[in-house]
Amino acid sequence: MTSNLAALTTLYKTTLLENVIPFWATHSIDKRYGGYFTCLDRAGSLYDTDKFIWLQNRQLWTFSMLYNQVEKREQWLKVAQSGADFLVQHGRDAEGNWYFSLNQAGQPLTQPYNIFSDCFAAMAFSQYALATGEDRSKEMALQAYNNVLRRQGNPKGRYNKAYPGTRPLKSLAVPMILANLSLEMDWLIAGDQLDTVLQKTVDEVMGDFLDNDRSLMYEYVAPDGAHVDCYEGRLLNPGHGIEAMWFMMAIADRQNNRNLIEQATDIVLSILNFAWDEQYGGLYYFMDAEGHPPQQLEWDQKLWWVHLETLVALAMAYRLTQREDCWAWYQKVHDYTWGHFSDPKHGEWYGYLNRRGEVLLPLKGGKWKGCFHVPRALYLCWQQFEQMQSSQA
Amino acid sequence: MTSNLAALTTLYKTTLLENVIPFWATHSIDKRYGGYFTCLDRAGSLYDTDKFIWLQNRQLWTFSMLYNQVEKREQWLKVAQSGADFLVQHGRDAEGNWYFSLNQAGQPLTQPYNIFSDCFAAMAFSQYALATGEDRSKEMALQAYNNVLRRQGNPKGRYNKAYPGTRPLKSLAVPMILANLSLEMDWLIAGDQLDTVLQKTVDEVMGDFLDNDRSLMYEYVAPDGAHVDCYEGRLLNPGHGIEAMWFMMAIADRQNNRNLIEQATDIVLSILNFAWDEQYGGLYYFMDAEGHPPQQLEWDQKLWWVHLETLVALAMAYRLTQREDCWAWYQKVHDYTWGHFSDPKHGEWYGYLNRRGEVLLPLKGGKWKGCFHVPRALYLCWQQFEQMQSSQA
């Protein structure tokens, strides 16, 4: 890879704007019903028409964000609008909870069984409201955000299969998504409320989910942060931990909290040391903290989002700290990620590789991969390198 | 492999009685609380103490079955009793539904969110009742069996996430497990009721889940048996389809239905032709009937139970039909299975290999693998070859 900041800026920017976004703008629009197709094969052909709410909202977020942050292109706003209209009409049940999936026409397929659909709806409609200025979209965003706050103590509601009381566990996903979501919605949330929520997520992530001795993030802990010796309690999700750390850095940057930036950087590097596959390269998807067999059969696979979130975390850490160890890891992860996930022939990136880095599923989108992690990471890395360039100039 | 029936009989019998059963009898007994440990590493050391109800009941079944079918060994009955007592005391909620998992001491961890725990409880207590003659165990078995019959229309009950009406689907797992379970419980069920249930499962499996044109079993179909173009509707689970076919053969053998035996045999061979990995050998875990990317990331892995159920199906088909194509496939699957899954050094079999046949998880038991598929398949193959031997003698 080039270590030239200008070249990296250009690489991320042109890949985003000339390769990835055109892929989705060309292949994902449902002209008949509105909303987005996400089940697209290597060349962008459609293989399934179901609409998964996480991905619908995430694509709405992406096109709205580009419109807000990059350029006021009418085409991007039109793509966003096609998703927003579909989601307003079909996305929620009578109580205002977001379904998990719909069929092509918008009829519900899967009940609102967790709060993450609401999280991504809040993010999406917040960006879309910024783009359009419409009150309706602001209300959609705030209503979804309040769903998340209200349901965070029991994210799965009546679909929770855990027997109450025997082994209470809490999930890293909840505070980390609240951190990101609250940052996204800062323009819609009163300053006091925002500061309180952000500080609470920092305290919980760094206080309860961080193992201080090992400098690793655990996926599930007891309510008081203690480790629990069971499958969930031993689970590490390295990509999740690293993503959480760049959320922490973004909050720390805002608070000008140098200690938190250094701490989050140390944890990113520590997770990388633990989860890097020395034999074949890349980061494992799941690991057991004690080295026992994890229950996830896909544990050794290499996933696009894990590597892209790592590039974001390392580029951000390098921008904020100028530490050489960040830069060395950035280069290593850059070479693996660009070398294995991007598809120069048909555009966009593969999502799922086996341990050896061979393509496991020849798709560009599916039930869980849509227009989100690739463009968001490309945009954020572009921004990090552009800012480093200007501060050197 | 040897094609000598006597040698095959001996191989299966000695592996079962001198290798696999001693592994579980040595390593899995919880002397403190009763019940069984199943999370055992390669050498049999314990890495997790949770107790999963499927596996608790399945081990109770295995030791009771050996006591009933092979030899009245007091040690086997004692192992069964340790599981039965634990399960009677801790296995069910106040309504008599079987939990999914318990902690080591027997406190519930996971609610009774589907009927398969009840299925395996019915199988287990039916065999145990045969072994002990106790009325209490007969009642346990019948109560669980009636749970299954009562809940079969909605196997997940209130944990069902599907929105009602948009896309009704039914699952092959339900009639196939009812077929096996009802055969197991024939001594407890009135003859009329048994014949009715068995015929209904045959009609449903061969009428609704079989694709006649392709001679493949589908995992989910519409209530009328139609195909549905969605992830679930395109899903093939080759091991499941093949296992269902030996359940059909066992029913057909009982009914002396030659056509059904021939048809089930044809389907087994057809699934094998479709799902055999020509490059690395072995059978895929999941496939998409249309060749699209499946949603299961573990789709290309090679699982122990898939291959063992295939050996049972082929040995049974060969015994019943004497067809040379069955014998050729039996030899091919035998060589792959014995060559990759068995562990001569530490005993028992590996459960999970990657596509290349390398060990993916170095365990002998876990959340889903316990003392069941290996010993059941070894016992059934032993029986098939012994019967072929005696009929040749």
mmCIF file of N, CA, C and O in Angstrom, chain A residues 19-83:
data_model
loop_
_atom_site.group_PDB
_atom_site.id
_atom_site.type_symbol
_atom_site.label_atom_id
_atom_site.label_comp_id
_atom_site.label_asym_id
_atom_site.label_seq_id
_atom_site.Cartn_x
_atom_site.Cartn_y
_atom_site.Cartn_z
ATOM 1 N N ASN A 19 -17.397 3.662 -7.302
ATOM 2 C CA ASN A 19 -17.530 2.207 -7.364
ATOM 3 C C ASN A 19 -18.688 1.740 -6.470
ATOM 4 O O ASN A 19 -19.666 1.175 -6.938
ATOM 5 N N VAL A 20 -18.598 2.008 -5.187
ATOM 6 C CA VAL A 20 -19.551 1.401 -4.242
ATOM 7 C C VAL A 20 -20.938 2.032 -4.342
ATOM 8 O O VAL A 20 -21.950 1.317 -4.458
ATOM 9 N N ILE A 21 -20.996 3.339 -4.276
ATOM 10 C CA ILE A 21 -22.322 3.986 -4.327
ATOM 11 C C ILE A 21 -23.020 3.744 -5.672
ATOM 12 O O ILE A 21 -24.226 3.400 -5.681
ATOM 13 N N PRO A 22 -22.313 3.840 -6.798
ATOM 14 C CA PRO A 22 -22.978 3.492 -8.066
ATOM 15 C C PRO A 22 -23.505 2.051 -8.092
ATOM 16 O O PRO A 22 -24.556 1.786 -8.696
ATOM 17 N N PHE A 23 -22.791 1.121 -7.443
ATOM 18 C CA PHE A 23 -23.272 -0.269 -7.405
ATOM 19 C C PHE A 23 -24.676 -0.329 -6.802
ATOM 20 O O PHE A 23 -25.588 -0.947 -7.355
ATOM 21 N N TRP A 24 -24.863 0.330 -5.656
ATOM 22 C CA TRP A 24 -26.169 0.291 -4.995
ATOM 23 C C TRP A 24 -27.196 1.128 -5.738
ATOM 24 O O TRP A 24 -28.370 0.727 -5.843
ATOM 25 N N ALA A 25 -26.789 2.273 -6.251
ATOM 26 C CA ALA A 25 -27.740 3.126 -6.982
ATOM 27 C C ALA A 25 -28.248 2.412 -8.229
ATOM 28 O O ALA A 25 -29.406 2.570 -8.627
ATOM 29 N N THR A 26 -27.393 1.598 -8.816
ATOM 30 C CA THR A 26 -27.780 0.892 -10.040
ATOM 31 C C THR A 26 -28.631 -0.349 -9.743
ATOM 32 O O THR A 26 -29.623 -0.604 -10.426
ATOM 33 N N HIS A 27 -28.233 -1.130 -8.746
ATOM 34 C CA HIS A 27 -28.816 -2.470 -8.600
ATOM 35 C C HIS A 27 -29.864 -2.600 -7.507
ATOM 36 O O HIS A 27 -30.610 -3.584 -7.493
ATOM 37 N N SER A 28 -29.909 -1.668 -6.557
ATOM 38 C CA SER A 28 -30.711 -1.971 -5.362
ATOM 39 C C SER A 28 -32.087 -1.304 -5.332
ATOM 40 O O SER A 28 -32.858 -1.561 -4.402
ATOM 41 N N ILE A 29 -32.387 -0.467 -6.289
ATOM 42 C CA ILE A 29 -33.640 0.292 -6.176
ATOM 43 C C ILE A 29 -34.834 -0.530 -6.666
ATOM 44 O O ILE A 29 -34.827 -1.043 -7.776
ATOM 45 N N ASP A 30 -35.851 -0.645 -5.825
ATOM 46 C CA ASP A 30 -37.075 -1.329 -6.237
ATOM 47 C C ASP A 30 -38.018 -0.277 -6.826
ATOM 48 O O ASP A 30 -38.715 0.434 -6.098
ATOM 49 N N LYS A 31 -38.053 -0.203 -8.139
ATOM 50 C CA LYS A 31 -38.858 0.840 -8.799
ATOM 51 C C LYS A 31 -40.349 0.580 -8.646
ATOM 52 O O LYS A 31 -41.161 1.493 -8.758
ATOM 53 N N ARG A 32 -40.693 -0.676 -8.370
ATOM 54 C CA ARG A 32 -42.117 -0.993 -8.278
ATOM 55 C C ARG A 32 -42.720 -0.614 -6.925
ATOM 56 O O ARG A 32 -43.741 0.061 -6.855
ATOM 57 N N TYR A 33 -42.091 -1.045 -5.847
ATOM 58 C CA TYR A 33 -42.679 -0.845 -4.515
ATOM 59 C C TYR A 33 -41.966 0.197 -3.676
ATOM 60 O O TYR A 33 -42.426 0.537 -2.587
ATOM 61 N N GLY A 34 -40.827 0.685 -4.144
ATOM 62 C CA GLY A 34 -39.986 1.515 -3.273
ATOM 63 C C GLY A 34 -39.146 0.639 -2.362
ATOM 64 O O GLY A 34 -39.266 -0.589 -2.377
ATOM 65 N N GLY A 35 -38.293 1.278 -1.572
ATOM 66 C CA GLY A 35 -37.371 0.499 -0.733
ATOM 67 C C GLY A 35 -36.232 -0.068 -1.565
ATOM 68 O O GLY A 35 -36.096 0.249 -2.753
ATOM 69 N N TYR A 36 -35.453 -0.923 -0.923
ATOM 70 C CA TYR A 36 -34.205 -1.382 -1.536
ATOM 71 C C TYR A 36 -34.128 -2.897 -1.580
ATOM 72 O O TYR A 36 -34.485 -3.574 -0.612
ATOM 73 N N PHE A 37 -33.596 -3.403 -2.682
ATOM 74 C CA PHE A 37 -33.163 -4.801 -2.723
ATOM 75 C C PHE A 37 -31.762 -4.880 -2.137
ATOM 76 O O PHE A 37 -30.915 -4.028 -2.440
ATOM 77 N N THR A 38 -31.514 -5.871 -1.314
ATOM 78 C CA THR A 38 -30.137 -6.026 -0.815
ATOM 79 C C THR A 38 -29.532 -7.380 -1.182
ATOM 80 O O THR A 38 -28.321 -7.535 -1.072
ATOM 81 N N CYS A 39 -30.360 -8.321 -1.610
ATOM 82 C CA CYS A 39 -29.814 -9.643 -1.940
ATOM 83 C C CYS A 39 -29.317 -9.633 -3.375
ATOM 84 O O CYS A 39 -30.054 -9.946 -4.316
ATOM 85 N N LEU A 40 -28.080 -9.223 -3.536
ATOM 86 C CA LEU A 40 -27.478 -9.009 -4.855
ATOM 87 C C LEU A 40 -26.252 -9.890 -4.986
ATOM 88 O O LEU A 40 -25.425 -9.954 -4.074
ATOM 89 N N ASP A 41 -26.135 -10.578 -6.116
ATOM 90 C CA ASP A 41 -24.997 -11.479 -6.279
ATOM 91 C C ASP A 41 -23.745 -10.695 -6.675
ATOM 92 O O ASP A 41 -23.729 -9.463 -6.642
ATOM 93 N N ARG A 42 -22.711 -11.407 -7.046
ATOM 94 C CA ARG A 42 -21.423 -10.758 -7.299
ATOM 95 C C ARG A 42 -21.541 -9.617 -8.315
ATOM 96 O O ARG A 42 -20.949 -8.560 -8.159
ATOM 97 N N ALA A 43 -22.350 -9.851 -9.360
ATOM 98 C CA ALA A 43 -22.452 -8.853 -10.426
ATOM 99 C C ALA A 43 -23.580 -7.851 -10.175
ATOM 100 O O ALA A 43 -23.807 -6.957 -10.985
ATOM 101 N N GLY A 44 -24.302 -8.008 -9.066
ATOM 102 C CA GLY A 44 -25.388 -7.086 -8.760
ATOM 103 C C GLY A 44 -26.766 -7.598 -9.135
ATOM 104 O O GLY A 44 -27.760 -6.891 -8.962
ATOM 105 N N SER A 45 -26.863 -8.826 -9.631
ATOM 106 C CA SER A 45 -28.187 -9.371 -9.972
ATOM 107 C C SER A 45 -28.925 -9.793 -8.707
ATOM 108 O O SER A 45 -28.339 -10.308 -7.758
ATOM 109 N N LEU A 46 -30.242 -9.613 -8.785
ATOM 110 C CA LEU A 46 -31.110 -9.869 -7.644
ATOM 111 C C LEU A 46 -31.357 -11.366 -7.475
ATOM 112 O O LEU A 46 -31.694 -12.047 -8.432
ATOM 113 N N TYR A 47 -31.195 -11.890 -6.244
ATOM 114 C CA TYR A 47 -31.535 -13.299 -6.018
ATOM 115 C C TYR A 47 -32.596 -13.482 -4.948
ATOM 116 O O TYR A 47 -33.060 -14.610 -4.718
ATOM 117 N N ASP A 48 -33.018 -12.426 -4.274
ATOM 118 C CA ASP A 48 -34.102 -12.536 -3.292
ATOM 119 C C ASP A 48 -34.674 -11.136 -3.081
ATOM 120 O O ASP A 48 -33.923 -10.159 -3.014
ATOM 121 N N THR A 49 -35.996 -11.053 -2.942
ATOM 122 C CA THR A 49 -36.632 -9.739 -2.903
ATOM 123 C C THR A 49 -37.078 -9.304 -1.506
ATOM 124 O O THR A 49 -37.671 -8.231 -1.357
ATOM 125 N N ASP A 50 -36.832 -10.131 -0.483
ATOM 126 C CA ASP A 50 -37.256 -9.733 0.870
ATOM 127 C C ASP A 50 -36.513 -8.470 1.311
ATOM 128 O O ASP A 50 -35.411 -8.185 0.857
ATOM 129 N N LYS A 51 -37.169 -7.735 2.206
ATOM 130 C CA LYS A 51 -36.609 -6.463 2.666
ATOM 131 C C LYS A 51 -36.386 -6.509 4.175
ATOM 132 O O LYS A 51 -37.338 -6.615 4.944
ATOM 133 N N PHE A 52 -35.127 -6.434 4.553
ATOM 134 C CA PHE A 52 -34.716 -6.552 5.951
ATOM 135 C C PHE A 52 -34.561 -5.140 6.512
ATOM 136 O O PHE A 52 -33.826 -4.320 5.967
ATOM 137 N N ILE A 53 -35.261 -4.878 7.602
ATOM 138 C CA ILE A 53 -35.394 -3.503 8.090
ATOM 139 C C ILE A 53 -34.052 -2.884 8.473
ATOM 140 O O ILE A 53 -33.814 -1.699 8.204
ATOM 141 N N TRP A 54 -33.153 -3.665 9.090
ATOM 142 C CA TRP A 54 -31.834 -3.112 9.381
ATOM 143 C C TRP A 54 -31.236 -2.499 8.117
ATOM 144 O O TRP A 54 -30.725 -1.380 8.150
ATOM 145 N N LEU A 55 -31.286 -3.281 7.044
ATOM 146 C CA LEU A 55 -30.583 -2.871 5.820
ATOM 147 C C LEU A 55 -31.330 -1.773 5.073
ATOM 148 O O LEU A 55 -30.712 -0.930 4.429
ATOM 149 N N GLN A 56 -32.679 -1.789 5.158
ATOM 150 C CA GLN A 56 -33.449 -0.699 4.547
ATOM 151 C C GLN A 56 -33.056 0.617 5.206
ATOM 152 O O GLN A 56 -32.760 1.614 4.544
ATOM 153 N N ASN A 57 -33.067 0.614 6.529
ATOM 154 C CA ASN A 57 -32.742 1.848 7.237
ATOM 155 C C ASN A 57 -31.284 2.259 7.046
ATOM 156 O O ASN A 57 -30.974 3.449 6.948
ATOM 157 N N ARG A 58 -30.411 1.271 6.983
ATOM 158 C CA ARG A 58 -28.991 1.603 6.819
ATOM 159 C C ARG A 58 -28.716 2.219 5.447
ATOM 160 O O ARG A 58 -27.854 3.094 5.314
ATOM 161 N N GLN A 59 -29.426 1.736 4.422
ATOM 162 C CA GLN A 59 -29.204 2.352 3.102
ATOM 163 C C GLN A 59 -29.792 3.762 3.062
ATOM 164 O O GLN A 59 -29.193 4.676 2.480
ATOM 165 N N LEU A 60 -30.952 3.942 3.689
ATOM 166 C CA LEU A 60 -31.523 5.286 3.820
ATOM 167 C C LEU A 60 -30.519 6.204 4.531
ATOM 168 O O LEU A 60 -30.288 7.353 4.121
ATOM 169 N N TRP A 61 -29.895 5.717 5.586
ATOM 170 C CA TRP A 61 -28.877 6.493 6.306
ATOM 171 C C TRP A 61 -27.734 6.874 5.371
ATOM 172 O O TRP A 61 -27.307 8.034 5.328
ATOM 173 N N THR A 62 -27.223 5.879 4.627
ATOM 174 C CA THR A 62 -26.035 6.115 3.797
ATOM 175 C C THR A 62 -26.290 7.200 2.755
ATOM 176 O O THR A 62 -25.491 8.141 2.611
ATOM 177 N N PHE A 63 -27.398 7.089 2.022
ATOM 178 C CA PHE A 63 -27.641 8.078 0.960
ATOM 179 C C PHE A 63 -27.964 9.451 1.547
ATOM 180 O O PHE A 63 -27.576 10.478 0.989
ATOM 181 N N SER A 64 -28.644 9.475 2.700
ATOM 182 C CA SER A 64 -28.910 10.763 3.351
ATOM 183 C C SER A 64 -27.604 11.385 3.846
ATOM 184 O O SER A 64 -27.378 12.592 3.706
ATOM 185 N N MET A 65 -26.742 10.567 4.436
ATOM 186 C CA MET A 65 -25.463 11.057 4.956
ATOM 187 C C MET A 65 -24.611 11.626 3.823
ATOM 188 O O MET A 65 -24.012 12.703 3.964
ATOM 189 N N LEU A 66 -24.566 10.919 2.698
ATOM 190 C CA LEU A 66 -23.777 11.429 1.568
ATOM 191 C C LEU A 66 -24.323 12.782 1.121
ATOM 192 O O LEU A 66 -23.569 13.718 0.837
ATOM 193 N N TYR A 67 -25.636 12.889 1.055
ATOM 194 C CA TYR A 67 -26.277 14.143 0.664
ATOM 195 C C TYR A 67 -25.923 15.250 1.664
ATOM 196 O O TYR A 67 -25.617 16.380 1.270
ATOM 197 N N ASN A 68 -25.939 14.905 2.947
ATOM 198 C CA ASN A 68 -25.645 15.919 3.972
ATOM 199 C C ASN A 68 -24.165 16.272 4.040
ATOM 200 O O ASN A 68 -23.809 17.430 4.257
ATOM 201 N N GLN A 69 -23.305 15.281 3.882
ATOM 202 C CA GLN A 69 -21.886 15.489 4.176
ATOM 203 C C GLN A 69 -21.024 15.720 2.948
ATOM 204 O O GLN A 69 -20.001 16.396 3.046
ATOM 205 N N VAL A 70 -21.393 15.099 1.839
ATOM 206 C CA VAL A 70 -20.485 15.134 0.683
ATOM 207 C C VAL A 70 -20.936 16.151 -0.357
ATOM 208 O O VAL A 70 -20.173 17.030 -0.750
ATOM 209 N N GLU A 71 -22.185 16.054 -0.782
ATOM 210 C CA GLU A 71 -22.629 16.904 -1.888
ATOM 211 C C GLU A 71 -24.147 16.799 -2.002
ATOM 212 O O GLU A 71 -24.715 15.734 -1.804
ATOM 213 N N LYS A 72 -24.804 17.908 -2.321
ATOM 214 C CA LYS A 72 -26.271 17.896 -2.411
ATOM 215 C C LYS A 72 -26.716 17.352 -3.774
ATOM 216 O O LYS A 72 -27.271 18.070 -4.608
ATOM 217 N N ARG A 73 -26.439 16.066 -4.014
ATOM 218 C CA ARG A 73 -26.857 15.485 -5.288
ATOM 219 C C ARG A 73 -28.318 15.070 -5.216
ATOM 220 O O ARG A 73 -28.705 14.265 -4.357
ATOM 221 N N GLU A 74 -29.109 15.529 -6.172
ATOM 222 C CA GLU A 74 -30.536 15.194 -6.192
ATOM 223 C C GLU A 74 -30.750 13.682 -6.295
ATOM 224 O O GLU A 74 -31.669 13.123 -5.714
ATOM 225 N N GLN A 75 -29.871 13.007 -7.054
ATOM 226 C CA GLN A 75 -30.027 11.555 -7.230
ATOM 227 C C GLN A 75 -29.937 10.830 -5.881
ATOM 228 O O GLN A 75 -30.693 9.893 -5.630
ATOM 229 N N TRP A 76 -29.015 11.259 -5.041
ATOM 230 C CA TRP A 76 -28.877 10.612 -3.728
ATOM 231 C C TRP A 76 -30.125 10.861 -2.872
ATOM 232 O O TRP A 76 -30.591 9.960 -2.171
ATOM 233 N N LEU A 77 -30.636 12.060 -2.942
ATOM 234 C CA LEU A 77 -31.837 12.366 -2.157
ATOM 235 C C LEU A 77 -33.032 11.545 -2.653
ATOM 236 O O LEU A 77 -33.855 11.077 -1.860
ATOM 237 N N LYS A 78 -33.088 11.331 -3.958
ATOM 238 C CA LYS A 78 -34.189 10.528 -4.508
ATOM 239 C C LYS A 78 -34.095 9.065 -4.047
ATOM 240 O O LYS A 78 -35.103 8.428 -3.744
ATOM 241 N N VAL A 79 -32.869 8.560 -4.008
ATOM 242 C CA VAL A 79 -32.692 7.186 -3.507
ATOM 243 C C VAL A 79 -33.133 7.120 -2.044
ATOM 244 O O VAL A 79 -33.854 6.200 -1.630
ATOM 245 N N ALA A 80 -32.722 8.111 -1.269
ATOM 246 C CA ALA A 80 -33.116 8.145 0.144
ATOM 247 C C ALA A 80 -34.639 8.209 0.256
ATOM 248 O O ALA A 80 -35.259 7.474 1.046
ATOM 249 N N GLN A 81 -35.241 9.065 -0.521
ATOM 250 C CA GLN A 81 -36.690 9.240 -0.446
ATOM 251 C C GLN A 81 -37.448 7.948 -0.760
ATOM 252 O O GLN A 81 -38.455 7.639 -0.116
ATOM 253 N N SER A 82 -36.937 7.182 -1.720
ATOM 254 C CA SER A 82 -37.610 5.931 -2.088
ATOM 255 C C SER A 82 -37.627 4.967 -0.895
ATOM 256 O O SER A 82 -38.604 4.239 -0.680
ATOM 257 N N GLY A 83 -36.541 4.978 -0.119
ATOM 258 C CA GLY A 83 -36.518 4.140 1.081
ATOM 259 C C GLY A 83 -37.376 4.703 2.188
ATOM 260 O O GLY A 83 -38.130 3.966 2.846
#
